[in-house]
Coordinates of N, CA and C in Angstrom, one line a residue:
M160 N 0.4 -1.2 0.4 CA -0.5 -0.4 0.2 C 0.6 1.2 0.1
Q161 N 0.0 2.4 -0.4 CA 1.3 3.9 -0.6 C 1.0 4.1 -0.3
Q162 N 2.4 4.8 0.6 CA 2.2 5.9 2.5 C 1.8 6.4 2.4
P163 N 0.8 7.7 2.9 CA -0.2 8.6 3.0 C 0.8 9.6 2.2
F164 N 0.9 10.7 2.8 CA 1.3 11.7 2.5 C 0.9 12.4 4.3
L165 N 2.2 13.8 4.5 CA 1.9 14.2 5.8 C 0.9 14.2 6.6
A166 N 0.7 15.4 5.8 CA -0.8 15.9 5.6 C -1.9 14.8 6.1
E167 N -2.3 13.8 5.0 CA -2.5 13.1 5.3 C -2.9 12.0 7.0
E168 N -2.0 12.1 6.5 CA -1.1 11.0 7.9 C -1.7 11.3 9.3
T169 N -1.1 12.8 9.6 CA -0.8 13.3 10.5 C -2.9 13.9 11.1
K170 N -4.0 14.8 10.2 CA -5.5 15.2 10.2 C -5.7 13.3 10.4
V171 N -5.8 12.2 9.6 CA -6.3 10.9 10.3 C -5.7 10.9 11.9
A172 N -4.0 11.0 11.7 CA -4.2 10.7 13.9 C -4.7 11.7 14.5
T173 N -4.7 12.9 13.9 CA -5.9 13.3 14.7 C -7.7 13.0 14.8
L174 N -7.8 12.6 13.7 CA -9.0 12.5 14.2 C -9.4 10.8 14.9
S175 N -8.3 10.1 15.0 CA -8.6 9.1 15.5 C -9.0 9.3 17.1
G176 N -7.5 10.3 17.7 CA -8.2 10.9 18.8 C -9.1 11.6 18.9
I177 N -9.8 12.4 18.4 CA -10.8 13.0 18.8 C -12.6 11.7 19.0
L178 N -12.5 10.3 17.8 CA -12.8 9.2 18.1 C -12.3 7.9 19.2
G179 N -11.5 9.0 20.5 CA -11.4 8.0 21.5 C -10.5 7.0 20.9
R180 N -9.8 7.6 19.7 CA -8.4 6.9 20.0 C -8.4 5.1 18.5
T181 N -9.6 5.3 18.0 CA -10.1 4.2 17.2 C -9.0 4.7 15.9
A182 N -9.0 3.3 15.9 CA -7.6 3.1 14.8 C -8.8 3.3 13.0
S183 N -7.9 3.7 12.3 CA -9.1 3.9 10.9 C -9.3 2.4 10.3
R184 N -10.2 2.5 9.5 CA -9.8 1.0 9.1 C -9.1 1.1 7.6
W185 N -8.9 2.2 6.8 CA -7.7 2.3 5.7 C -7.9 3.6 5.6
T186 N -6.6 3.6 5.6 CA -5.2 5.5 4.9 C -5.8 5.4 3.3
N187 N -5.1 6.4 3.0 CA -4.8 6.4 1.9 C -5.2 4.6 1.2
Q188 N -6.2 4.3 0.9 CA -6.4 3.0 0.2 C -7.3 3.1 -1.7
K189 N -7.5 2.4 -1.9 CA -7.1 2.6 -3.4 C -8.8 1.7 -4.3
F190 N -10.0 2.1 -4.4 CA -10.6 0.7 -4.0 C -11.6 1.0 -5.8
R191 N -12.2 0.0 -6.4 CA -12.4 -0.1 -7.8 C -13.4 0.2 -7.2
G192 N -14.8 1.7 -7.7 CA -16.1 1.4 -8.0 C -16.2 2.2 -9.6
P193 N -18.4 2.0 -9.6 CA -18.7 2.6 -11.4 C -17.9 4.1 -11.6
V194 N -17.9 4.4 -12.7 CA -17.1 5.7 -13.2 C -18.5 6.3 -13.2
A195 N -19.5 6.4 -13.3 CA -20.9 7.3 -13.2 C -21.5 6.4 -11.9
L196 N -21.7 7.4 -10.6 CA -22.6 7.3 -9.5 C -23.4 6.5 -9.4
R197 N -25.0 6.9 -10.4 CA -25.1 6.2 -10.2 C -26.0 4.7 -10.7
D198 N -24.2 4.5 -11.3 CA -24.0 2.5 -11.3 C -23.9 2.1 -10.2
A199 N -23.5 2.9 -8.9 CA -23.3 2.5 -7.8 C -24.3 1.1 -7.1
E200 N -25.2 0.2 -6.9 CA -25.8 -0.9 -7.2 C -25.2 -2.1 -6.7
P201 N -26.1 -2.9 -5.9 CA -25.5 -4.0 -6.4 C -25.2 -5.2 -6.7
V202 N -24.1 -4.9 -7.7 CA -23.8 -5.6 -8.2 C -22.9 -6.5 -8.1
G203 N -22.1 -7.2 -7.4 CA -21.3 -8.1 -7.2 C -19.6 -7.8 -7.0
R204 N -19.4 -8.4 -7.5 CA -17.4 -8.0 -7.7 C -17.9 -6.4 -8.8
P205 N -16.9 -5.5 -9.1 CA -17.9 -4.6 -9.8 C -17.1 -4.6 -11.3
G206 N -18.3 -4.5 -12.8 CA -17.9 -5.0 -13.4 C -18.3 -6.5 -13.9
A207 N -18.0 -6.9 -12.9 CA -18.5 -8.7 -12.5 C -19.5 -8.7 -13.6
G208 N -20.2 -9.6 -15.2 CA -21.3 -9.4 -15.7 C -22.1 -8.5 -16.3
S209 N -21.7 -6.9 -16.2 CA -22.0 -6.2 -17.1 C -21.9 -5.2 -17.4
D210 N -22.3 -3.8 -17.5 CA -21.5 -3.1 -18.5 C -21.0 -2.3 -17.8
V211 N -21.1 -2.2 -17.5 CA -20.5 -1.1 -16.0 C -19.6 -0.7 -16.3
E212 N -18.7 1.0 -16.3 CA -17.4 1.0 -16.9 C -17.1 1.3 -15.2
V213 N -15.8 0.3 -14.2 CA -15.3 0.8 -13.8 C -13.9 1.3 -13.8
A214 N -13.5 2.3 -12.3 CA -12.1 2.5 -12.6 C -11.6 2.5 -10.7
T215 N -10.3 2.5 -10.4 CA -10.1 2.5 -9.5 C -9.8 4.0 -8.5
Y216 N -10.4 4.0 -7.2 CA -10.4 5.4 -6.7 C -9.7 5.6 -5.5
E217 N -9.2 6.7 -4.9 CA -8.6 6.6 -3.9 C -8.8 7.6 -2.3
S218 N -9.3 6.5 -1.9 CA -10.2 7.1 -0.3 C -8.9 7.7 0.5
D219 N -8.9 8.7 1.1 CA -7.5 9.1 2.0 C -7.8 8.0 3.6
A220 N -9.5 7.6 4.1 CA -9.2 6.8 5.3 C -11.3 7.2 5.6
L221 N -11.0 6.2 5.8 CA -12.4 5.5 6.6 C -11.9 5.1 8.1
F222 N -13.2 5.4 8.4 CA -13.4 5.3 10.4 C -15.2 4.3 10.2
V223 N -14.9 3.1 10.9 CA -16.1 2.6 11.5 C -16.3 2.5 12.6
V224 N -17.3 3.5 13.6 CA -17.6 3.4 14.9 C -18.7 3.5 15.4
D225 N -19.0 1.9 16.2 CA -20.6 1.5 16.3 C -21.0 1.6 15.2
G226 N -21.0 1.0 14.2 CA -21.8 1.4 12.8 C -22.4 2.3 11.7
V227 N -21.3 3.2 12.4 CA -21.4 4.7 11.5 C -19.4 4.5 10.5
A228 N -20.2 4.6 9.8 CA -19.2 4.5 9.6 C -18.4 6.7 8.7
L229 N -17.6 6.5 8.7 CA -16.3 8.8 8.4 C -16.2 8.2 7.1
C230 N -16.6 8.9 5.8 CA -15.5 8.8 4.4 C -14.4 10.1 5.1
V231 N -13.7 9.6 4.7 CA -12.9 11.5 5.4 C -11.5 11.6 3.7
E232 N -12.3 13.0 3.4 CA -10.8 13.2 2.6 C -10.1 14.2 3.4
V233 N -9.0 14.2 3.1 CA -7.9 16.0 3.2 C -7.9 16.5 1.3
K234 N -7.9 17.1 1.9 CA -7.5 18.2 0.6 C -6.7 19.7 0.7
A235 N -5.5 18.8 -0.2 CA -4.8 20.1 0.3 C -4.7 21.0 -0.2
G236 N -5.5 21.8 -0.9 CA -5.2 23.0 -1.9 C -5.3 24.1 -1.3
S237 N -4.5 25.4 -1.2 CA -4.9 26.1 -1.0 C -5.4 27.7 -1.1
V238 N -6.5 28.7 -0.6 CA -7.2 29.5 -0.8 C -5.6 29.7 -1.5
T239 N -6.1 31.2 -2.4 CA -5.1 32.0 -3.2 C -5.6 33.2 -2.5
A240 N -3.7 33.8 -2.7 CA -3.4 35.2 -2.5 C -4.1 36.1 -2.2
K241 N -5.4 36.2 -3.7 CA -6.6 37.0 -3.9 C -7.7 36.9 -3.4
S242 N -8.5 35.0 -2.4 CA -8.8 34.8 -1.6 C -8.3 35.8 0.2
R243 N -7.3 35.6 -0.2 CA -7.0 36.1 1.5 C -6.8 37.9 1.8
S244 N -6.9 38.4 0.4 CA -6.9 39.6 0.9 C -8.0 40.8 0.3
G245 N -9.3 39.2 0.9 CA -10.3 39.7 1.3 C -11.5 40.0 -0.5
N246 N -11.1 38.9 -1.4 CA -11.8 39.0 -2.2 C -12.7 38.0 -2.6
A247 N -14.3 38.4 -2.4 CA -15.1 37.3 -1.4 C -15.3 36.4 -3.1
Q248 N -15.2 36.9 -3.9 CA -15.4 36.0 -5.3 C -14.5 34.7 -5.2
R249 N -13.5 35.5 -5.3 CA -12.2 34.6 -5.9 C -12.5 33.2 -4.1
L250 N -12.9 34.1 -3.6 CA -13.0 32.4 -1.9 C -14.4 31.5 -2.3
A251 N -15.3 32.4 -2.9 CA -15.9 31.4 -2.7 C -15.8 30.5 -4.3
T252 N -15.3 30.6 -5.6 CA -14.0 29.7 -6.4 C -13.7 28.7 -5.0
D253 N -12.3 29.6 -5.2 CA -11.5 28.2 -4.2 C -12.6 27.6 -2.9
L254 N -13.0 27.7 -2.8 CA -14.2 26.8 -1.2 C -14.9 25.8 -2.5
Q255 N -15.7 26.0 -2.9 CA -16.4 25.6 -4.2 C -15.7 24.5 -4.5
K256 N -14.8 24.7 -4.8 CA -13.8 23.5 -6.3 C -12.8 22.6 -5.1
T257 N -12.1 23.2 -3.8 CA -12.0 22.1 -2.7 C -12.6 21.5 -2.1
L258 N -14.0 21.2 -1.7 CA -14.9 21.5 -1.3 C -15.3 20.8 -1.6
R259 N -16.0 20.5 -3.0 CA -16.6 20.0 -4.4 C -16.0 18.7 -4.9
D260 N -14.7 18.6 -4.5 CA -13.9 17.0 -5.3 C -13.7 17.2 -4.3
G261 N -13.2 17.4 -2.8 CA -13.7 16.1 -1.9 C -14.7 15.7 -0.7
N262 N -16.1 16.3 -1.4 CA -17.8 16.1 -1.5 C -17.6 14.8 -2.1
E263 N -17.0 15.7 -3.5 CA -17.0 14.1 -4.3 C -16.5 12.9 -4.7
Q264 N -15.2 13.4 -4.4 CA -14.0 11.4 -3.4 C -15.4 11.3 -2.1
A265 N -15.5 11.1 -1.5 CA -16.2 11.2 -0.5 C -17.6 10.5 -0.7
N266 N -18.0 11.2 -1.2 CA -19.6 10.5 -2.0 C -19.8 9.2 -2.9
R267 N -18.3 9.4 -3.8 CA -18.5 8.3 -4.2 C -18.0 6.6 -3.3
L268 N -17.3 6.9 -2.0 CA -17.1 6.1 -1.1 C -18.6 5.6 -0.9
S269 N -19.1 6.4 0.1 CA -20.1 6.5 1.0 C -21.4 5.9 0.1
R270 N -22.1 6.5 -1.4 CA -23.0 5.1 -1.8 C -22.2 3.9 -2.5
L271 N -20.6 3.8 -2.5 CA -20.4 1.8 -2.7 C -21.4 1.6 -1.2
I272 N -20.4 1.2 -0.4 CA -20.6 1.1 1.0 C -22.9 1.1 1.1
H273 N -22.9 2.2 1.3 CA -24.5 1.7 1.7 C -25.4 0.5 0.1
A274 N -24.7 0.9 -1.0 CA -25.1 0.3 -2.2 C -25.0 -0.8 -2.3
N275 N -23.9 -1.8 -1.6 CA -23.6 -3.2 -0.9 C -22.8 -3.6 -0.1
G276 N -22.7 -3.3 0.8 CA -22.6 -3.5 2.3 C -20.9 -3.5 2.3
G277 N -19.7 -2.8 1.7 CA -18.4 -3.3 1.3 C -18.7 -2.4 0.3
V278 N -16.9 -2.7 -0.1 CA -15.7 -1.7 -1.3 C -14.8 -3.0 -1.6
H279 N -15.1 -3.0 -2.7 CA -14.1 -3.6 -3.8 C -12.3 -3.0 -4.0
N280 N -11.8 -3.2 -2.7 CA -10.5 -3.3 -2.8 C -9.7 -3.2 -4.0
A281 N -8.7 -2.9 -4.7 CA -7.9 -2.8 -6.3 C -7.4 -4.3 -6.0
D282 N -6.8 -4.5 -5.4 CA -6.2 -5.6 -4.8 C -7.4 -7.2 -4.7
G283 N -8.2 -6.8 -5.9 CA -9.5 -7.9 -5.2 C -10.1 -8.2 -4.4
T284 N -9.5 -7.9 -3.1 CA -10.4 -8.4 -1.9 C -12.0 -7.5 -1.5
V285 N -12.1 -7.6 -1.0 CA -13.5 -7.2 -0.6 C -14.0 -7.0 1.3
L286 N -14.0 -5.2 1.3 CA -13.5 -5.0 3.0 C -15.4 -5.0 2.8
D287 N -16.1 -6.1 3.9 CA -17.1 -6.1 4.4 C -17.5 -5.1 4.8
L288 N -18.4 -5.0 4.6 CA -19.4 -2.8 6.0 C -20.6 -3.2 6.6
S289 N -20.9 -4.2 6.6 CA -22.2 -4.7 6.0 C -23.4 -4.0 7.9
E290 N -21.8 -3.6 8.2 CA -22.7 -3.6 10.6 C -22.6 -2.4 10.2
V291 N -22.1 -2.0 9.2 CA -22.8 0.0 8.8 C -24.0 0.5 8.3
M292 N -24.8 1.0 10.1 CA -25.6 1.4 9.3 C -25.9 3.0 8.6
E293 N -24.9 4.2 8.9 CA -25.3 5.4 8.7 C -24.0 5.8 8.5
I294 N -23.7 6.3 7.8 CA -22.2 6.5 5.9 C -22.5 8.3 6.6
H295 N -21.8 8.8 6.9 CA -21.1 10.5 7.0 C -20.0 10.8 6.0
S296 N -19.5 11.7 5.6 CA -18.6 12.3 4.7 C -18.0 13.6 5.7
I297 N -17.0 13.2 5.8 CA -15.4 14.6 6.6 C -14.7 15.3 6.1
I298 N -14.9 16.3 5.2 CA -13.9 17.1 4.5 C -13.1 17.7 5.0
V299 N -11.6 17.7 4.9 CA -10.9 18.2 5.7 C -10.0 19.1 4.9
M300 N -9.6 20.7 5.5 CA -9.4 21.1 4.0 C -8.0 21.8 5.4
L301 N -6.6 21.8 4.7 CA -5.3 22.3 5.5 C -5.4 23.9 6.0
D302 N -6.1 24.4 4.6 CA -5.6 26.1 5.6 C -6.6 26.2 6.7
P303 N -5.5 27.0 7.5 CA -6.5 27.8 9.0 C -7.9 28.3 9.2

């Protein structure tokens, strides 16, 4: 497995502490899923016996605590100098892009867990998450 970036590692460790030292189920894990989110239906192995186009995606962290899955994405994108100088339009654009990208990534994982009760790892194994009753996304930005 690829080593997580320091920023991701630090934020995951912080979340672990907040969650009572709960270890993440994974950090910087690759998983397989449909390219179109509308295709996130229970289909067994992604793409097996179907015409659904699948791809490999990456998730920064996944926590499962008492039946609640937390899909975590750490976004390293910074707010630009124009935003910091008070340009409200530029700030809105910077935040929208960073938050939208993170939300799309976390939402893909969330929908797969909901539809399939688990996730197909890139190596072909399946992470069974049938105990998950609730799913939430957390987008972490590095800017203060």
